[in-house]
Structure formats: C-alpha cells, structure tokens
XYZ file of C-alpha atoms in Angstrom:
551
model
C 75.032 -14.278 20.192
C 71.341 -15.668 21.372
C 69.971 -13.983 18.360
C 72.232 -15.465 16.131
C 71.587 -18.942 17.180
C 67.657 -18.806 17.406
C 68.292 -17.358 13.783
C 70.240 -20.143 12.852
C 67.597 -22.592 14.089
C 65.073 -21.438 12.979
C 66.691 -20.981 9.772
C 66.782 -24.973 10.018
C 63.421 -25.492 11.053
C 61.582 -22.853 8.651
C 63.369 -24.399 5.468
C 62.589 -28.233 6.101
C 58.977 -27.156 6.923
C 58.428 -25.008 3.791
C 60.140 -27.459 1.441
C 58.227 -30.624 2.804
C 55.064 -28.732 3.170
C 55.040 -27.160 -0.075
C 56.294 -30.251 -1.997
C 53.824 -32.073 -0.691
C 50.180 -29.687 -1.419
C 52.486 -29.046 -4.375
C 52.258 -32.587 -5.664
C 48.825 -32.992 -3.683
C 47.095 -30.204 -6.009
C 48.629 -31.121 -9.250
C 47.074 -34.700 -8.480
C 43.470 -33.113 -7.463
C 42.945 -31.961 -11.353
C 44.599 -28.801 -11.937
C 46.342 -30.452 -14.751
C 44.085 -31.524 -17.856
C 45.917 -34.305 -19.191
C 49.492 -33.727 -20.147
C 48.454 -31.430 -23.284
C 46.818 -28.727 -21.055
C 50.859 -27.169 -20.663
C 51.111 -26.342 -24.276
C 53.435 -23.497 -25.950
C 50.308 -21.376 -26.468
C 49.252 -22.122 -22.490
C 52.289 -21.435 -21.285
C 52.214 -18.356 -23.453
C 49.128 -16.869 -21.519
C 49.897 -17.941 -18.043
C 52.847 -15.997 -18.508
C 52.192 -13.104 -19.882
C 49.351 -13.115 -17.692
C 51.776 -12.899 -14.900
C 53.317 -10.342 -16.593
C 50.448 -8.067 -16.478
C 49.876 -8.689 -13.038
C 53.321 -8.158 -11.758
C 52.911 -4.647 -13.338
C 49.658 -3.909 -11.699
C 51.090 -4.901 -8.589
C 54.102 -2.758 -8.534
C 52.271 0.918 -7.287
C 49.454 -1.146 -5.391
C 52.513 -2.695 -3.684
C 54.505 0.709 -2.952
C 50.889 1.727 -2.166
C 50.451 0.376 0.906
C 53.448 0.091 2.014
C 52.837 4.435 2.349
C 49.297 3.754 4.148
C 51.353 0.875 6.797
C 53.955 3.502 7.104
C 57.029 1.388 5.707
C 59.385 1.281 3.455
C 58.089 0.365 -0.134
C 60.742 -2.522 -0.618
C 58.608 -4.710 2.789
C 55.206 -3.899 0.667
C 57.118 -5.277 -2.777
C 58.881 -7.923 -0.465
C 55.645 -9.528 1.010
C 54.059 -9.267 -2.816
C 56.589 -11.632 -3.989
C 56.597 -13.790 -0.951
C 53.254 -14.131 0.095
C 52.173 -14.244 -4.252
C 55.159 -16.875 -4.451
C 54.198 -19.471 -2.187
C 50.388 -18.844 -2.184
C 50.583 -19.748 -6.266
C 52.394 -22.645 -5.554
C 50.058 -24.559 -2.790
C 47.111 -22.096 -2.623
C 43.443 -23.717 -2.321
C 42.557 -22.342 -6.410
C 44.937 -22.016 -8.846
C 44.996 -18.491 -10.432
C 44.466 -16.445 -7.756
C 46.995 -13.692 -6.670
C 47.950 -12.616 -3.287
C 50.077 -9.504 -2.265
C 49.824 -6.936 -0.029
C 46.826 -5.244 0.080
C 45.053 -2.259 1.642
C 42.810 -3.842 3.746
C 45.610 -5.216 6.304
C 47.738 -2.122 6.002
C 45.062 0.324 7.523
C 45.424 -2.059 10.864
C 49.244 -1.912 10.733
C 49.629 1.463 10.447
C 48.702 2.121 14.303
C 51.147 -0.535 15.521
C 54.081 0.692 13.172
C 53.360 3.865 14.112
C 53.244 3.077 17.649
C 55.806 0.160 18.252
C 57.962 0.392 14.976
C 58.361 -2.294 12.292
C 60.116 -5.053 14.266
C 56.909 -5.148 16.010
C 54.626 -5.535 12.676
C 57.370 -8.532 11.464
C 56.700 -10.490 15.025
C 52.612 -9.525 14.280
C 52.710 -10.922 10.721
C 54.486 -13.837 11.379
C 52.107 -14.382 14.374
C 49.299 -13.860 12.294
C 50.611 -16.619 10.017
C 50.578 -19.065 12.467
C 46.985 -18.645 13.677
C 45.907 -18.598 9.899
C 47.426 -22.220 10.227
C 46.013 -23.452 12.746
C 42.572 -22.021 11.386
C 43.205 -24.244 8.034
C 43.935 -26.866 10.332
C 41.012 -26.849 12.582
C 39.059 -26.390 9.127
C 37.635 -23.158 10.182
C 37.535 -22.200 6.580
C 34.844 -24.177 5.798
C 32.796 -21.751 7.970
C 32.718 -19.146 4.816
C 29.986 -20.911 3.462
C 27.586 -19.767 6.204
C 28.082 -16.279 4.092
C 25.062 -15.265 2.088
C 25.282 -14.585 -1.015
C 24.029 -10.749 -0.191
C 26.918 -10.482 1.697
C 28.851 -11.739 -1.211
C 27.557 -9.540 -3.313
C 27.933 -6.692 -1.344
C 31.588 -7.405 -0.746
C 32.481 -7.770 -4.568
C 30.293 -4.123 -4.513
C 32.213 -2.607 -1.872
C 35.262 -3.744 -2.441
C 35.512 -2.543 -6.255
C 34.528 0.919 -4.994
C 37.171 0.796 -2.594
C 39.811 0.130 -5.576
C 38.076 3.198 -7.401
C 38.662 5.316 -4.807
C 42.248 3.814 -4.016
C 42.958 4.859 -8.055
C 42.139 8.531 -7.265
C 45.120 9.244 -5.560
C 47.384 8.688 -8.626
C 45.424 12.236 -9.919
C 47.458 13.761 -7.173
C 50.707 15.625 -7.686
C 53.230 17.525 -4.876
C 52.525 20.887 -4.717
C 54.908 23.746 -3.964
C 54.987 23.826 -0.529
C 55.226 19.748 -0.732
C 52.009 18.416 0.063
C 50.041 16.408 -2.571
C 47.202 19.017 -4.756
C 44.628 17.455 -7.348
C 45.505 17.670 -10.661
C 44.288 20.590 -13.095
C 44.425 21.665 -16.605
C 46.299 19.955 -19.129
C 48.082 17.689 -16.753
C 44.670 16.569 -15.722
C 43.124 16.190 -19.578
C 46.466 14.383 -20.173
C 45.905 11.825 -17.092
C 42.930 11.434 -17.709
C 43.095 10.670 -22.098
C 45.777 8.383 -21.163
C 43.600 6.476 -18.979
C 40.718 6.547 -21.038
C 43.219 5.032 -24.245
C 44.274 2.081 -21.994
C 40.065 1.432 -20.926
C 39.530 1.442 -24.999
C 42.413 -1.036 -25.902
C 41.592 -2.995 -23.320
C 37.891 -3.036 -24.058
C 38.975 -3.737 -27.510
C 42.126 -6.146 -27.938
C 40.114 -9.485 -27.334
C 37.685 -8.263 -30.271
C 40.927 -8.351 -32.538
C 43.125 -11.425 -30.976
C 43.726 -12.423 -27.964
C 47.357 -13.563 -28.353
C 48.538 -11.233 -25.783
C 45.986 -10.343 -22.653
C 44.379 -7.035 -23.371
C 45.898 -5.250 -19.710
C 49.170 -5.655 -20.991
C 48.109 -4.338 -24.417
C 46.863 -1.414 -23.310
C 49.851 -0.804 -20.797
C 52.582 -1.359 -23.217
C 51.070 0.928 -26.329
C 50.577 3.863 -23.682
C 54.153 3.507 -22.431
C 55.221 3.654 -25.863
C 53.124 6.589 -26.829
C 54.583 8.558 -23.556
C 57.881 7.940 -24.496
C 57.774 8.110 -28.187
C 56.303 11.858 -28.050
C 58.214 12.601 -24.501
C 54.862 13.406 -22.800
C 55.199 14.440 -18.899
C 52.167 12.702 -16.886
C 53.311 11.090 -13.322
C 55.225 7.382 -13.285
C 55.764 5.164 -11.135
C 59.146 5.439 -10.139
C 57.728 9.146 -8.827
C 55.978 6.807 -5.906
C 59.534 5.253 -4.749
C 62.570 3.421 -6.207
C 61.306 -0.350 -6.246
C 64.926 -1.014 -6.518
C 66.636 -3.067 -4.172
C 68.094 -6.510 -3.505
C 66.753 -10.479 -2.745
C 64.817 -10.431 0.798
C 66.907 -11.681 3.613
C 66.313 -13.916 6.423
C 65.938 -11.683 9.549
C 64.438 -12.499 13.214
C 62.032 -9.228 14.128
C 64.080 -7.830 16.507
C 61.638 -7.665 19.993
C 61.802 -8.355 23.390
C 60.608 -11.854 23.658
C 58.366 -11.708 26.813
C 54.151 -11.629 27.780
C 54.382 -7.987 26.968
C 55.379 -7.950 24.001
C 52.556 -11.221 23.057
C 50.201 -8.397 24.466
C 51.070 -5.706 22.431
C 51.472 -8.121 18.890
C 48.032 -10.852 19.472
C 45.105 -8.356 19.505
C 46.815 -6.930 16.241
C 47.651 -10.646 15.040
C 44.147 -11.573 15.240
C 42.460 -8.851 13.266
C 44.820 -9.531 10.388
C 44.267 -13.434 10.415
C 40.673 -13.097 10.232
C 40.367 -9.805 7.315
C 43.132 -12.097 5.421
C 41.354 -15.094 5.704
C 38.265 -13.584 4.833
C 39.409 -11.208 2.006
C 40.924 -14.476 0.685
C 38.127 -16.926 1.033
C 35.713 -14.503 -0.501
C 37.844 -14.377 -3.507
C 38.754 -17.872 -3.395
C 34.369 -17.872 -4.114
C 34.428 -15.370 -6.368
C 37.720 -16.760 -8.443
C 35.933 -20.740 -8.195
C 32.559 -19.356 -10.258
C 34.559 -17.582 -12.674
C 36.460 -20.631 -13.502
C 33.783 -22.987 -12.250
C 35.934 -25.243 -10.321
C 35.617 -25.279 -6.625
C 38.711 -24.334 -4.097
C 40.306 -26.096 -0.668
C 39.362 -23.411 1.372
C 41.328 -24.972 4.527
C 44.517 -25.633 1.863
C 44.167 -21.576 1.312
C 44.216 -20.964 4.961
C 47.601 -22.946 5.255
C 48.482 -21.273 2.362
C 47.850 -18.045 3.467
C 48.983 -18.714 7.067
C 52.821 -20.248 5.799
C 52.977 -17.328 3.066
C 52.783 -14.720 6.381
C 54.765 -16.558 9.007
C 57.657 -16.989 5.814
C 57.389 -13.050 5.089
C 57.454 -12.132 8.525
C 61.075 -13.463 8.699
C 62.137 -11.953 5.639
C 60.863 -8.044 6.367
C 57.391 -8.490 4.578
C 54.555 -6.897 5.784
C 52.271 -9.760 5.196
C 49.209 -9.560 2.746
C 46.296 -11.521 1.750
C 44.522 -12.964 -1.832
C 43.996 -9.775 -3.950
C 40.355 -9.522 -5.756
C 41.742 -7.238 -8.021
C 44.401 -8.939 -9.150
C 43.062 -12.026 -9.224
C 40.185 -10.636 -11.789
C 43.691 -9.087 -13.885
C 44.651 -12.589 -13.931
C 41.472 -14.327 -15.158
C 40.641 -11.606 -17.947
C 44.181 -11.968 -18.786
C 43.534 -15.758 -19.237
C 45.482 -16.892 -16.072
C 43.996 -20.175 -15.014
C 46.997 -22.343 -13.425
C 49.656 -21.783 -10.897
C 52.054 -20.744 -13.552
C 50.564 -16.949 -13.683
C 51.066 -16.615 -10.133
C 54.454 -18.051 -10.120
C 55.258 -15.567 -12.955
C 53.525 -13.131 -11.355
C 55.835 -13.122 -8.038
C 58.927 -14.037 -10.118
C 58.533 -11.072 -12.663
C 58.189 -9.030 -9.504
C 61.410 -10.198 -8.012
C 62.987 -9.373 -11.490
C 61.628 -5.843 -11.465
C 63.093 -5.085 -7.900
C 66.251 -7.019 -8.969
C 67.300 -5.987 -12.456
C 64.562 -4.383 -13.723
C 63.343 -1.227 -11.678
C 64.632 1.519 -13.980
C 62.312 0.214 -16.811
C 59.286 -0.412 -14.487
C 59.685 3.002 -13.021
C 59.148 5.050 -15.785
C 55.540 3.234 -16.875
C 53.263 6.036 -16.650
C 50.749 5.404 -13.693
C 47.707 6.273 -16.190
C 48.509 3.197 -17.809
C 47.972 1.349 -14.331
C 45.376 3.076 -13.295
C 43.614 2.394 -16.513
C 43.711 -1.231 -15.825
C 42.412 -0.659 -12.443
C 39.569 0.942 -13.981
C 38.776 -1.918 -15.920
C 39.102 -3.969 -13.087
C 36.636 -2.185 -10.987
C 33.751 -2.317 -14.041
C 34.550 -5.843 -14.564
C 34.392 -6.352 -10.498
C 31.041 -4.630 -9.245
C 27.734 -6.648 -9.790
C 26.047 -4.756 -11.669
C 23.005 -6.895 -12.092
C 22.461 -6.194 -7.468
C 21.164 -2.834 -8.535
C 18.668 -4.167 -11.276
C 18.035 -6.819 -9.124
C 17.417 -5.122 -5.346
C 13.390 -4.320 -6.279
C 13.080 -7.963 -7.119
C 14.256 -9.580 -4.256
C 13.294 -9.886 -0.236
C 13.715 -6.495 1.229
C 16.472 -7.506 3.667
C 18.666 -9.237 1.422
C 18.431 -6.455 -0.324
C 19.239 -3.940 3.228
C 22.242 -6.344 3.776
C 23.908 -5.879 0.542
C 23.913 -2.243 0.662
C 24.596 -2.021 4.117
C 27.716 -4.230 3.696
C 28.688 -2.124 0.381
C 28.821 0.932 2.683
C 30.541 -0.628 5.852
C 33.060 -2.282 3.211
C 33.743 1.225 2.074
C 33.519 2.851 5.807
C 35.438 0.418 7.768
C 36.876 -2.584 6.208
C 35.600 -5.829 4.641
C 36.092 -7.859 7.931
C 33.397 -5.775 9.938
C 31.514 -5.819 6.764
C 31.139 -9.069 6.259
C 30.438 -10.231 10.405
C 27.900 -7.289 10.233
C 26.243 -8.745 7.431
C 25.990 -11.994 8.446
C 24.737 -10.972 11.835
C 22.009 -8.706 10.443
C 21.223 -12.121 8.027
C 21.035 -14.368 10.782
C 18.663 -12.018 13.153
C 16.642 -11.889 9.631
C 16.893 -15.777 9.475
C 15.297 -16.175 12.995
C 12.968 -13.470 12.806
C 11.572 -14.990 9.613
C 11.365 -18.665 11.135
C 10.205 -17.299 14.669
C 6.887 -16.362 12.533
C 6.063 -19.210 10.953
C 5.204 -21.565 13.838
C 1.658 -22.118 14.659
C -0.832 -24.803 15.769
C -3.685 -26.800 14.707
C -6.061 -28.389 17.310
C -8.386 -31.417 17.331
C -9.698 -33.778 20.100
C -9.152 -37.313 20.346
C -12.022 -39.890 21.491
C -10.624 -40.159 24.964
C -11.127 -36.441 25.839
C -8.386 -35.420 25.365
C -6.848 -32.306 23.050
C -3.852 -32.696 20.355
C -1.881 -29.377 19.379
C -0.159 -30.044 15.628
C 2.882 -28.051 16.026
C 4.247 -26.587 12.389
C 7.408 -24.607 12.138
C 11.090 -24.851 13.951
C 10.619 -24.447 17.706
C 13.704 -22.404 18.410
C 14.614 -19.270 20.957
C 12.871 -17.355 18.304
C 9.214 -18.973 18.264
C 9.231 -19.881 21.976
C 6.972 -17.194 22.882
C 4.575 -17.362 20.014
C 4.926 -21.106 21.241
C 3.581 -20.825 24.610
C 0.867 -18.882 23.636
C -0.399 -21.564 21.725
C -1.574 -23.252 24.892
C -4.521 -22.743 27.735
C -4.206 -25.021 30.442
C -6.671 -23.554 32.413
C -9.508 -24.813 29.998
C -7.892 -27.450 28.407
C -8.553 -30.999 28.802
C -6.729 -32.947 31.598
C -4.476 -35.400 28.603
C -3.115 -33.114 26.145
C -0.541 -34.134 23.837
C 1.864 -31.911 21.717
C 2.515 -33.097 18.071
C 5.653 -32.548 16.895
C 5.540 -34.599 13.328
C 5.797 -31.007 11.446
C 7.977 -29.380 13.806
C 11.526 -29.952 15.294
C 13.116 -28.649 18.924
C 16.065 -26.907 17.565
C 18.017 -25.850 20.828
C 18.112 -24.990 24.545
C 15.781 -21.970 24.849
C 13.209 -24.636 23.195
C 13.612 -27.232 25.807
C 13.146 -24.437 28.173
C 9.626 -24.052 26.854
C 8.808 -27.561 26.907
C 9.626 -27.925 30.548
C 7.753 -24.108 31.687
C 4.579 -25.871 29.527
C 4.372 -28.942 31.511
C 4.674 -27.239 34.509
C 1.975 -24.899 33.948
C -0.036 -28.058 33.159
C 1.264 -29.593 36.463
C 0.298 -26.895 38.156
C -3.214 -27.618 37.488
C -3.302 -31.246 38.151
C -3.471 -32.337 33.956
C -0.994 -34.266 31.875
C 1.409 -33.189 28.872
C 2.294 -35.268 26.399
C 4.879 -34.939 23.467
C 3.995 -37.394 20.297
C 6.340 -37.426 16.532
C 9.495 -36.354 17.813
C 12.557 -36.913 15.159
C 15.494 -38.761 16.597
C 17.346 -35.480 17.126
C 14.705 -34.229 19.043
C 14.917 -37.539 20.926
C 17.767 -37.185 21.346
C 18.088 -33.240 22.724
C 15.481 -33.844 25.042
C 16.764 -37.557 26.182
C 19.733 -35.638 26.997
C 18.154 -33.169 28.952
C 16.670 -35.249 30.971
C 13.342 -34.419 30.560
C 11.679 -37.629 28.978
C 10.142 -39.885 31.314
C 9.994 -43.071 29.080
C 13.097 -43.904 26.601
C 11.554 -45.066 23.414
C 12.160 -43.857 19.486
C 9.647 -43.094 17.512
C 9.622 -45.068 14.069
C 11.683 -42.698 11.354
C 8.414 -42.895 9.577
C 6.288 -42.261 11.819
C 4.677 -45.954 11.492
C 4.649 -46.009 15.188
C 4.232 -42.879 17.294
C 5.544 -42.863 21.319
C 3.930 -40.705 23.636
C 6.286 -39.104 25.884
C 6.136 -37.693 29.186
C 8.370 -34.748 30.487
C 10.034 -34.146 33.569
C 10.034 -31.086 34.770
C 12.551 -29.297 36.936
C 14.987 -30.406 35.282
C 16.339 -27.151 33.573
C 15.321 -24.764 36.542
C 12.082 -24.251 36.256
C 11.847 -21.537 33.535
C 14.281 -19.079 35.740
C-alpha cells in the first residue's frame, strides 16, 4: 500500500517536472539558434533528419541488446533506456544531433552490482546517478571539460573507436555444439565477412552518386535485400534476442529504502555520473567541431542527468551520449533534434510493431556500418602527427588510447589530464630564473622571470645568498607572478633567512593578485598597490612567521 502511494506521487511530481523542464530548454534551445530562419524545416530537411534517424535507430538495435548481455539484463531495459534516455536527451540536450543510448562504457560498472544485488538495485543506482548528473549541470561542473587537452581528446576519439572495433568482433561469433559461442570459419566466415565488406563499399560510395538517402541506410537496406532475395544464412539480429515487447512502464525499483541500501547504490552512482558525463561532454566537443557550432555543456548535464533519473523509473538501465552514433547521425546528415527524436521514436516502433522485420536484418549489415564508423572516428592524422609534436603530448595520447581500451574512458581521461598537468608544472617549474644588478644605494635587485608556483619554489630559493648579499635586497616581481600557497611559503622562509642575518627583504612589481594573495596572508608590512602599469613601483616589506615558519 506504501509503495503504491510513493508511486503515485511521484508519478505526480516526475510528470510536472519533466513537462515544465523540458518545455522550457525545449523552447529555450529553439530560441538560442538551432533553427535557421523558418525555411531551415523544409520537405528535403525533414527528409534527412529522418531518415537519418532511421539509420540510427537500426544501428542502435544490437548495440542496445548488446549491453544489455555485458550489464547482465534483459535486452528490453538496454532497448528501454535507448529510447528514453535518446528521447529526452534529443529534445533538450546541450547540441542538437547528438544521440544517446546505452552504451558499453556504463554497463561494464553495472554488471558487478546486478550481479551482486539484482536489477532493482541498478534502477535505484541509475536514477541516483541522474540526480547527481543534475546537480553537476547545475553547479556548472561541466564547464570543467575544457581543462581537457586536446591530447587527451585525441586519444579518447583513438581509443574509443578501437573499442567499437573490437565490440564489432563479437558478431563473427556463432554457438557452438556444446552451446558456447566459437569464431566463425569457412564459408560462413567469407560470407560475413563479403557482406560486410559490400555495406563499407556502398557506403563509401552512395554520396559520390546522390545523397538523397544517407549512405548507412543504403548500404543496410541493399544487403538485407540481397540476403533475402537469394535466402543466404549469415547471423541476424533477432539471433541476439527478441526486441519485442511493449511501451515502458512506470515502476518504483523495488529496495529497501534505508542508509544501507544508499551505501551499496552511491559508490556505484558516482562512477556512472562522472563516465556519462564525460563520455557525453567529450562528444558533445567532438559533435560541436563537426558541425562548428558550440554546445551548453551544463544544459547536457541536465539533460543527461533527467534522461537517467526518468529511465530509472521506467526499468532502463541508464546510458550516456553515444560517439558512435552520433558520427552515424552526422554522416547521415543529422543536424537538428528531429534525427534524435526519430531516432528514439523509430526505436519504440521497432520494439512495438516492428521487431519481426528488424530481427531478421543480417548483423553484417550493422556491423558494416560500425566499420565505417570506426574509420571515420579514429584521428588518423595523431599518428602522422606524434614525431611533430612535444614528446609528452604525444606520451599522453597514446597512453590514454591504451587505458581507454584497458579500463574505460573515465580513468582514461583523469589519467591523462593528471599526467598533462604534472607535465604543465614540470615545464613552468623550469623556466624561472633571475637576473641581478645593484642599485646606487648598495643594495642588490633579483629580476624574477617565470610563475613562482609549488613547482619553481626550490629552483626559487636557490636564486638567493644571504650570507654575501648586501644588507637591502629587493625581489622584482614585474616578470613574474606568486601563483599559490607553497609560493608564499617561499617568500616568508626567504625573509627569514635574511632576518636571520640582520639584512632587509624587499618585494617591488607585484600585480594586484599578487597583492592581493600576499595582503591576505598577512605577510605585507605596508598596504599599498602598485600602479597596473608599473608607473609607480611600492616596495614591500614581509612579515614573517606568519605561515609557520617554513615547517
């Protein structure tokens, strides 16, 4: 009886908040420009985005079933969360013509807590997981993907098309006699593989001749018609599962609600918001310079997070943005939210009326398109171009290709931005140093050049002799900034070294931020700016003590 009340209400709740939230970054990205004047929705337009959907729905069907396999589930909450997650993501996602689905990436997490706690469990997870990808685009923490280099771009695009390569290679698999899955041989193999090969060429071809209809769905229809036309025997998809089934239904996940079962659901919740949020913000990149229009990347988040907490009450299994489908969609000509409303729609009408049709589309066809999709995917200029660029950049892309391919792109990508900012500061850390030259008084000024950071404080310090130097020496800091604590550390252990032997320290150029940092500190003795032009300079004494005395 609880149950069916907190359904109810929530019932209530989710609908208001998904109609008023998606009418209004509906109406809000419609307004932003992704109309071009009222002639951009022509006949011919419409056409594309269509069919474009078209040919996405169909690549999405086995990816779908797919991973639904790897998370341990029943294909229908793979399909389910394709349609959901592609559904509402196309209609207030941060760039038009990206696709979202399930994908592989969050399905090797689940599979450990399906396994282990059962699928009520993953529902309570995904719709969790929703909610902190939310609150991430509200706290516009997607803005934060720009601190990615583009090395670590480049070896995501890399690692993730050879992860959809090797995802393909399982389709060359059949059940053997004593029912586990062999590789294929002989003619079933040469037959696989032609077919696959035909669908590469009329793909590579069809925009050469017109490009009426997108060349994916070219290819895929003339191979389905040559299977069945000369009754050829090569693996479909309905031999994956029956996509067959009916609309998704509302349903609360079924678990205890107490701190144990938060316990058991966050850890997993977590890891899924960030590889989803990542996986999609990449792409969201990656989709922006192919069309060369820039995305919201905090309206994705939302996106993303209200596409997962709404599958997560309709037995989904949650999903992300899809590179690979999303690359199907722009080759295909998909540039609006119409393809990836058609996209999720023609899903929902394979599952609903359609599944005896879409099951018997040979998988060559599919896997074909793949194909193209992982030529059209990798960078192939990063391996003509790793001799002519720094040697880490070059280290980080491949070492993010192979952790993409090892692991999984989120550990990819935080390991490659890690080893880019250690390379960062090691590469700034060497490029301080100091001129010298004495001033009429006596005393002795050291010209500081380069960031003075936690990287460059010890190359700092050894700048300095206050044993022979003058008793008035003044540190310059017009070509130099104090970046951050372990730099004000410095300051301070210098002066009192210079204390120590009776002489004065001096600081001289310091930028308002500087000014600032150290006024903050404590550790000027006079407060004075300097001009922002350096028209008049302050000399400033420093305090010292004040941050513990170097210890």
């Amino acid at each position: 009886m609880m149950y069916e009340r907190c359904e109810a209400l929530i019932l209530k709740i989710l609908d208001f908040y998904v109609i008023k939230t998606t009418l209004a970054m509906f109406a809000e990205s419609f307004s932003s420009g992704d109309r071009e004047g009222s002639a951009y929705f022509s006949f011919s337009r419409i056409k594309t985005e269509v069919l474009s959907g078209l040919t996405v729905a169909l690549a999405l069907v086995p990816e779908a079933v797919a991973f639904a396999f790897v998370a341990g589930v029943h294909p229908l909450v793979g399909l389910y969360a394709a349609f959901i997650v592609g559904l509402i993501t196309a209609l207030i996602g941060g760039r038009p013509g990206m696709i979202s689905g399930a994908t592989g990436a969050l399905a090797v997490v689940m599979v450990a807590l399906v396994a282990s706690h059962g699928v009520e469990f993953l529902f309570a997870t995904v719709v969790l997981m929703g909610i902190l990808q939310i609150l991430a685009g509200a706290f516009h923490l997607g803005k934060f993907i720009r601190l990615v280099p583009h090395p670590v771009m480049m070896g995501f695009v890399n690692g993730l098309a050879i992860v959809i390569f090797l995802a393909q290679l399982t389709q060359f698999q059949i059940m053997g006699p004593d029912g586990v899955k062999v590789w294929m041989t002989g003619w079933p193999l040469v037959t696989m593989l032609g077919l696959v090969v035909l669908t590469m060429a009329i793909i590579w071809v069809m925009p050469k001749v017109t490009a009426a209809v997108p060349a994916p769905l070219a290819g895929i229809v003339v191979v389905v018609a040559i299977v069945v036309a000369f009754g050829i025997d090569v693996p479909r998809v309905g031999d994956l599962a029956s996509i067959k089934g009916g609309l998704p239904l509302f349903h609360i996940p079924m678990v205890p609600i107490t701190m144990e079962t938060m316990r058991i659901i966050f850890p997993y919740a977590m890891i899924l918001a960030a590889i989803g949020l990542i996986e999609s913000l990449l792409t969201l990149n990656l989709v922006s310079e192919i069309t060369g229009k820039t995305g919201g990347a905090s309206q994705e988040c939302m996106a993303q997070g209200l596409s997962n907490t709404v599958t997560g009450f309709f037995g989904g299994m949650g999903g992300c943005a899809m590179i690979g489908q999303s690359i199907i969609n722009m080759k295909s000509g998909g540039r609006t939210r119409l393809s990836g409303i058609s996209s999720a729609l023609f899903l929902l009408a394979f599952i609903l009326v359609a599944s005896s049709l879409i099951e018997q589309i040979p998988l060559a066809a599919l896997v074909g398109v793949m194909f193209m999709v992982v030529i059209g995917t990798f960078a192939w200029q990063s391996v003509t171009i790793l001799r002519r660029i720094p040697l880490t950049d070059a280290l980080v892309m491949v070492l993010v290709t192979i952790v993409t391919v090892l692991t999984d792109l989120a550990i990819a990508v935080i390991v490659g931005v890690i080893v880019s900012a250690l390379a960062y500061a090691w590469n700034n850390a060497t490029r301080i140093h100091a001129s010298i030259e004495e001033t009429t008084e006596g005393g002795k000024v050291y010209q500081i050049e380069g960031p003075l950071f936690f990287g460059s404080t010890d190359g700092f310090a050894e700048f300095f002799d206050p044993k022979n130097d003058p008793d008035l020496v003044i540190v310059d800091f017009m070509d130099s900034r104090v970046v951050d604590q372990s730099a004000l550390q410095a300051i301070e252990a210098l002066a009192s070294r210079y204390q120590a032997v009776g002489k004065t320290l001096q600081l001289r150029h310091l930028s308002h931020d500087c000014h600032q940092l150290l006024k903050r500190a404590g550790q000027l003795m006079i407060d004075s700016d300097d001009d922002p032009h350096y028209g008049v300079a302050v000399d400033y004494f420093v305090k010292t003590g004040i941050l513990g005395g170097g210890h």
